[in-house]
CSV table of C-alpha atoms and ligand atoms in Angstrom, one decimal:
chain,number,residue,atom,x,y,z
S,1,UNK,CA,-17.8,-10.2,-5.9
S,2,UNK,CA,-15.1,-8.9,-8.4
S,3,UNK,CA,-17.6,-6.7,-10.2
S,4,UNK,CA,-19.1,-5.4,-6.9
S,5,UNK,CA,-15.5,-4.5,-5.7
S,6,UNK,CA,-14.8,-2.6,-8.9
S,7,UNK,CA,-18.1,-0.7,-8.7
S,8,UNK,CA,-17.7,0.4,-5.1
S,9,UNK,CA,-14.1,1.4,-5.3
S,10,UNK,CA,-14.8,3.6,-8.3
S,11,UNK,CA,-17.7,5.2,-6.5
S,12,UNK,CA,-15.4,5.8,-3.5
S,13,UNK,CA,-12.9,7.3,-5.8
S,14,UNK,CA,-15.4,9.8,-7.1
S,15,UNK,CA,-16.2,10.7,-3.5
S,16,UNK,CA,-12.6,11.7,-2.9
S,17,UNK,CA,-12.6,13.8,-6.1
S,18,UNK,CA,-15.7,15.6,-4.9
S,19,UNK,CA,-13.9,16.3,-1.6
S,20,UNK,CA,-10.8,17.4,-3.5
S,21,UNK,CA,-12.5,20.4,-5.0
S,22,UNK,CA,-13.0,21.8,-1.5
S,23,UNK,CA,-9.8,20.9,0.4
S,24,UNK,CA,-9.7,24.2,2.1
S,25,UNK,CA,-12.9,23.4,4.0
S,26,UNK,CA,-11.8,19.8,4.8
S,27,UNK,CA,-11.9,18.8,8.4
S,28,UNK,CA,-8.6,17.2,9.2
S,29,UNK,CA,-7.6,15.6,12.6
S,30,UNK,CA,-4.3,14.2,13.9
S,31,UNK,CA,-4.3,10.6,15.0
S,32,UNK,CA,-0.6,11.2,15.9
S,33,UNK,CA,1.4,14.3,15.3
S,34,UNK,CA,2.1,13.5,11.6
S,35,UNK,CA,-0.7,10.8,11.1
S,36,UNK,CA,-3.7,12.6,9.6
S,37,UNK,CA,-7.3,11.5,9.2
S,38,UNK,CA,-9.7,13.7,7.3
S,39,UNK,CA,-13.5,13.7,7.0
S,40,UNK,CA,-13.0,12.3,3.6
S,41,UNK,CA,-11.3,9.2,5.0
S,42,UNK,CA,-14.1,8.6,7.4
S,43,UNK,CA,-16.9,9.3,4.9
S,44,UNK,CA,-15.4,7.0,2.3
S,45,UNK,CA,-14.9,4.1,4.8
S,46,UNK,CA,-18.5,4.5,6.1
S,47,UNK,CA,-19.8,4.5,2.5
S,48,UNK,CA,-17.8,1.3,1.7
S,49,UNK,CA,-18.7,-0.5,4.9
S,50,UNK,CA,-22.4,0.3,4.4
S,51,UNK,CA,-22.4,-1.1,0.9
S,52,UNK,CA,-20.5,-4.3,1.9
S,53,UNK,CA,-22.8,-4.9,4.9
S,54,UNK,CA,-25.9,-4.5,2.8
S,55,UNK,CA,-24.7,-6.8,0.0
S,56,UNK,CA,-22.8,-9.3,2.2
S,57,UNK,CA,-24.2,-9.1,5.7
S,58,UNK,CA,-22.3,-12.1,6.9
S,59,UNK,CA,-18.9,-10.9,5.8
S,60,UNK,CA,-16.3,-9.5,8.2
S,61,UNK,CA,-14.7,-6.1,7.6
S,62,UNK,CA,-11.5,-4.5,8.9
S,63,UNK,CA,-11.3,-0.8,8.1
S,64,UNK,CA,-8.4,1.5,9.0
S,65,UNK,CA,-10.8,4.1,10.6
S,66,UNK,CA,-13.7,2.0,11.9
S,67,UNK,CA,-11.8,-1.2,13.0
S,68,UNK,CA,-13.1,-4.7,13.0
S,69,UNK,CA,-16.6,-5.7,12.0
S,70,UNK,CA,-17.1,-9.4,12.8
S,71,UNK,CA,-18.3,-11.9,10.3
S,72,UNK,CA,-17.6,-15.3,8.6
S,73,UNK,CA,-14.7,-16.6,6.5
S,74,UNK,CA,-14.8,-13.6,4.1
S,75,UNK,CA,-13.1,-10.4,5.3
S,76,UNK,CA,-12.9,-7.1,3.5
S,77,UNK,CA,-9.8,-5.0,4.3
S,78,UNK,CA,-10.2,-1.3,3.6
S,79,UNK,CA,-7.9,1.6,3.5
S,80,UNK,CA,-10.3,4.4,2.5
S,81,UNK,CA,-7.6,6.8,1.6
S,82,UNK,CA,-4.0,5.5,1.5
S,83,UNK,CA,-1.9,8.6,1.4
S,84,UNK,CA,-4.0,11.0,3.4
S,85,UNK,CA,-1.1,13.4,3.6
S,86,UNK,CA,-0.9,13.5,-0.2
S,87,UNK,CA,-4.7,13.9,-0.4
S,88,UNK,CA,-4.9,16.7,2.1
S,89,UNK,CA,-2.0,18.6,0.3
S,90,UNK,CA,-3.9,18.3,-3.0
S,91,UNK,CA,-1.4,15.8,-4.5
S,92,UNK,CA,-2.6,13.1,-6.8
S,93,UNK,CA,-0.7,10.1,-5.3
S,94,UNK,CA,-3.3,8.7,-3.0
S,95,UNK,CA,-5.6,5.7,-3.4
S,96,UNK,CA,-8.5,3.7,-2.1
S,97,UNK,CA,-7.2,0.2,-1.3
S,98,UNK,CA,-9.6,-2.8,-0.8
S,99,UNK,CA,-8.6,-6.5,-0.4
S,100,UNK,CA,-11.0,-9.5,0.1
S,101,UNK,CA,-9.7,-12.4,2.1
S,102,UNK,CA,-11.3,-15.9,2.2
S,103,UNK,CA,-10.2,-17.9,5.2
S,104,UNK,CA,-7.2,-15.6,5.7
S,105,UNK,CA,-6.0,-15.7,2.1
S,106,UNK,CA,-6.4,-12.6,-0.1
S,107,UNK,CA,-8.4,-13.6,-3.2
S,108,UNK,CA,-9.4,-10.2,-4.7
S,109,UNK,CA,-7.7,-6.8,-4.7
S,110,UNK,CA,-8.4,-3.4,-6.0
S,111,UNK,CA,-6.4,-0.1,-5.7
S,112,UNK,CA,-8.0,2.9,-7.2
S,113,UNK,CA,-5.9,6.1,-7.7
S,114,UNK,CA,-8.8,8.4,-8.8
S,115,UNK,CA,-6.8,11.6,-9.3
S,116,UNK,CA,-4.5,9.6,-11.7
S,117,UNK,CA,-7.4,7.8,-13.4
S,118,UNK,CA,-5.9,4.4,-12.6
S,119,UNK,CA,-7.6,1.3,-11.2
S,120,UNK,CA,-5.4,-1.7,-10.4
S,121,UNK,CA,-7.1,-5.0,-9.9
S,122,UNK,CA,-6.2,-8.6,-9.3
S,123,UNK,CA,-7.9,-12.0,-8.6
S,124,UNK,CA,-5.8,-14.8,-7.1
S,125,UNK,CA,-4.6,-17.0,-9.9
S,126,UNK,CA,-6.0,-14.8,-12.7
S,127,UNK,CA,-3.4,-12.0,-13.2
S,128,UNK,CA,-3.2,-8.3,-12.4
S,129,UNK,CA,-4.7,-5.4,-14.5
S,130,UNK,CA,-4.5,-1.7,-14.9
S,131,UNK,CA,-7.7,-0.2,-16.2
S,132,UNK,CA,-8.5,-3.7,-17.6
S,133,UNK,CA,-5.2,-4.3,-19.4
S,134,UNK,CA,-2.8,-7.0,-18.1
S,135,UNK,CA,0.3,-5.7,-16.2
S,136,UNK,CA,3.6,-7.3,-15.4
S,137,UNK,CA,6.7,-6.4,-13.4
S,138,UNK,CA,9.8,-5.1,-15.1
S,139,UNK,CA,12.7,-7.3,-16.2
S,140,UNK,CA,15.4,-5.1,-14.7
S,141,UNK,CA,17.9,-7.2,-12.7
S,142,UNK,CA,20.5,-4.7,-11.5
S,143,UNK,CA,20.1,-2.3,-8.5
S,144,UNK,CA,21.9,0.3,-10.5
S,145,UNK,CA,19.1,0.2,-13.1
S,146,UNK,CA,16.4,0.1,-10.5
S,147,UNK,CA,14.0,2.7,-9.1
S,148,UNK,CA,12.5,1.9,-5.7
S,149,UNK,CA,10.0,3.7,-3.5
S,150,UNK,CA,9.7,3.9,0.3
S,151,UNK,CA,8.0,5.7,3.1
S,152,UNK,CA,8.7,6.8,6.7
S,153,UNK,CA,5.8,5.5,8.9
S,154,UNK,CA,8.6,4.5,11.3
S,155,UNK,CA,9.6,8.1,11.8
S,156,UNK,CA,6.0,9.3,11.9
S,157,UNK,CA,5.4,6.7,14.6
S,158,UNK,CA,8.5,7.7,16.5
S,159,UNK,CA,9.9,4.2,16.2
S,160,UNK,CA,13.4,3.7,17.7
S,161,UNK,CA,14.2,1.6,14.7
S,162,UNK,CA,13.9,3.7,11.5
S,163,UNK,CA,14.2,3.3,7.8
S,164,UNK,CA,17.0,5.9,7.5
S,165,UNK,CA,20.0,3.5,7.8
S,166,UNK,CA,18.4,1.3,5.0
S,167,UNK,CA,17.6,4.4,2.9
S,168,UNK,CA,21.2,5.7,3.3
S,169,UNK,CA,22.6,2.3,2.1
S,170,UNK,CA,20.2,1.8,-0.8
S,171,UNK,CA,20.0,5.3,-2.3
S,172,UNK,CA,23.7,5.4,-3.5
S,173,UNK,CA,23.4,2.0,-5.3
S,174,UNK,CA,19.9,2.4,-6.9
S,175,UNK,CA,19.2,4.4,-10.1
S,176,UNK,CA,16.8,6.5,-8.0
S,177,UNK,CA,14.3,6.6,-5.2
S,178,UNK,CA,10.7,7.8,-5.1
S,179,UNK,CA,8.5,8.8,-2.2
S,180,UNK,CA,5.0,9.1,-3.7
S,181,UNK,CA,3.0,8.9,-0.4
S,182,UNK,CA,0.8,5.8,-0.9
S,183,UNK,CA,2.1,2.3,-0.1
S,184,UNK,CA,-0.7,0.8,-2.2
S,185,UNK,CA,0.3,2.9,-5.2
S,186,UNK,CA,4.0,2.1,-4.7
S,187,UNK,CA,3.2,-1.7,-4.8
S,188,UNK,CA,1.0,-1.2,-7.9
S,189,UNK,CA,3.7,0.9,-9.7
S,190,UNK,CA,6.1,-2.0,-9.0
S,191,UNK,CA,3.5,-4.4,-10.3
S,192,UNK,CA,3.1,-2.6,-13.6
S,193,UNK,CA,6.9,-2.1,-14.1
S,194,UNK,CA,7.2,1.6,-13.5
S,195,UNK,CA,9.4,0.8,-10.5
S,196,UNK,CA,11.5,-2.3,-9.5
S,197,UNK,CA,10.5,-2.2,-5.8
S,198,UNK,CA,9.1,-0.7,-2.6
S,199,UNK,CA,10.2,-1.2,1.0
S,200,UNK,CA,8.9,0.3,4.3
S,201,UNK,CA,8.7,-0.4,8.0
S,202,UNK,CA,5.8,-0.2,10.4
S,203,UNK,CA,3.0,-0.5,7.9
S,204,UNK,CA,-0.4,-2.1,8.6
S,205,UNK,CA,-2.3,-4.8,6.8
S,206,UNK,CA,-4.7,-2.4,5.2
S,207,UNK,CA,-1.8,-0.4,3.7
S,208,UNK,CA,-0.5,-3.5,1.8
S,209,UNK,CA,-3.0,-6.3,1.5
S,210,UNK,CA,-4.4,-5.3,-1.9
S,211,UNK,CA,-1.1,-4.1,-3.3
S,212,UNK,CA,0.6,-7.4,-2.3
S,213,UNK,CA,-1.9,-9.5,-4.3
S,214,UNK,CA,-1.7,-7.2,-7.3
S,215,UNK,CA,2.1,-7.4,-7.2
S,216,UNK,CA,2.0,-11.2,-6.8
S,217,UNK,CA,-0.3,-11.6,-9.7
S,218,UNK,CA,1.9,-9.4,-11.8
S,219,UNK,CA,4.9,-11.7,-11.3
S,220,UNK,CA,6.5,-9.8,-8.4
S,221,UNK,CA,7.6,-10.9,-4.9
S,222,UNK,CA,6.4,-9.7,-1.5
S,223,UNK,CA,8.1,-10.6,1.8
S,224,UNK,CA,9.5,-9.3,5.0
S,225,UNK,CA,13.2,-8.2,5.1
S,226,UNK,CA,14.3,-11.8,5.6
S,227,UNK,CA,12.2,-13.2,2.7
S,228,UNK,CA,9.4,-14.6,4.9
S,229,UNK,CA,5.8,-14.2,4.0
S,230,UNK,CA,4.2,-14.9,7.4
S,231,UNK,CA,3.6,-11.3,8.5
S,232,UNK,CA,2.3,-8.9,5.9
S,233,UNK,CA,3.1,-5.5,7.3
S,234,UNK,CA,5.8,-4.7,9.8
S,235,UNK,CA,8.7,-5.1,7.4
S,236,UNK,CA,7.5,-4.8,3.8
S,237,UNK,CA,9.6,-5.5,0.7
S,238,UNK,CA,7.9,-5.8,-2.7
S,239,UNK,CA,9.9,-6.1,-5.9
S,240,UNK,CA,9.9,-7.4,-9.4
S,241,UNK,CA,11.5,-10.6,-8.0
S,242,UNK,CA,14.7,-10.1,-9.9
S,243,UNK,CA,16.3,-7.6,-7.4
S,244,UNK,CA,14.7,-9.1,-4.2
S,245,UNK,CA,17.7,-11.0,-2.9
S,246,UNK,CA,20.1,-8.1,-3.6
S,247,UNK,CA,17.9,-5.7,-1.7
S,248,UNK,CA,17.5,-8.0,1.2
S,249,UNK,CA,21.3,-8.3,1.3
S,250,UNK,CA,21.7,-4.5,1.5
S,251,UNK,CA,19.0,-4.3,4.2
S,252,UNK,CA,20.7,-7.1,6.3
S,253,UNK,CA,24.0,-5.1,6.0
S,254,UNK,CA,22.4,-1.9,7.1
S,255,UNK,CA,20.7,-3.6,10.1
S,256,UNK,CA,24.0,-5.2,11.1
S,257,UNK,CA,25.7,-1.8,11.0
S,258,UNK,CA,23.0,-0.5,13.4
S,259,UNK,CA,23.6,-3.4,15.7
S,260,UNK,CA,27.4,-2.8,15.7
S,261,UNK,CA,26.9,0.9,16.3
S,262,UNK,CA,24.5,0.3,19.2
S,263,UNK,CA,27.1,-1.9,20.8
S,264,UNK,CA,30.0,0.6,20.4
Q,1,LIG,C1,0.3,5.9,4.6
Q,1,LIG,C2,0.8,5.8,3.2
Q,1,LIG,C3,2.3,6.2,3.2
Q,1,LIG,C4,3.1,5.4,4.1
Q,1,LIG,C5,2.5,5.5,5.5
Q,1,LIG,C6,1.1,5.0,5.5
Q,1,LIG,P1,-2.2,6.5,5.3
Q,1,LIG,O1,-1.1,5.5,4.7
Q,1,LIG,O2,0.7,4.5,2.7
Q,1,LIG,O3,2.8,6.1,1.9
Q,1,LIG,O4,4.4,5.8,4.1
Q,1,LIG,O5,3.3,4.6,6.3
Q,1,LIG,O6,0.6,5.0,6.8
Q,1,LIG,O7,-1.8,6.7,6.7
Q,1,LIG,O8,-2.2,7.7,4.5
Q,1,LIG,O9,-3.4,5.6,5.1
Q,2,LIG,CA1,-2.6,3.6,4.5
Q,3,LIG,CA1,-5.5,5.5,5.3
């Protein structure tokens, strides 16, 4: 299944590059005011679902755009374009993200950033790779030496509880912050040591399932803001492991400030 996954995600990547040369004609719809879906997202997901159903007709599938397709103990989790906003704006930081679960546990993952020529892969217990070469998280231990990425799904989703208080607490003590536009790429960049961490609120399992396994296999840590690993998406914190507790402390302080202010 690992070779099959690599083949289909590379073909899907080429599809996005073909769409990219005619972005001006791309049909783009709004799921919500800032949440876009393009004809490329739908075409890529339909392509991937068709290939998986043909090869593994008894497997379940959960795709961002087409929802649940029932099946057995194996489930493919697909984000056909993670970073649609980046994609629609002609920026390279978008990816195709695919994870394979067996009985609820992610066993295979691939994140393809085709405009960057980068394919991240992992198999549970067998390490993480970038274009076939092993990757590992960075060894930085200080927040002042660390670069982290984030995103603002919470604001896009008009959530009452947003990322901004955490952002305002973290930015002054980090070396710097990045907002690339693809949660899957953010987790993979942490996995290969280009950044020390990524945090975000209000994500979905298809945003993070593949990136979480790649980060884990690269020696990183993935949890919610309290260090728990039960729920994969609402609160997401992925780091090189060395800064995880420090970041959680900052987040807890930021959330306490919100509680205090809301009671004033
Ligand atoms: C989005 C990207 C973005 C993150 C958003 C996600 P989408 O995925 O991962 O970086 O900040 O919260 O929804 O919607 O383009 O598949
Ligand atoms: Ca996504
Ligand atoms: Ca998407």
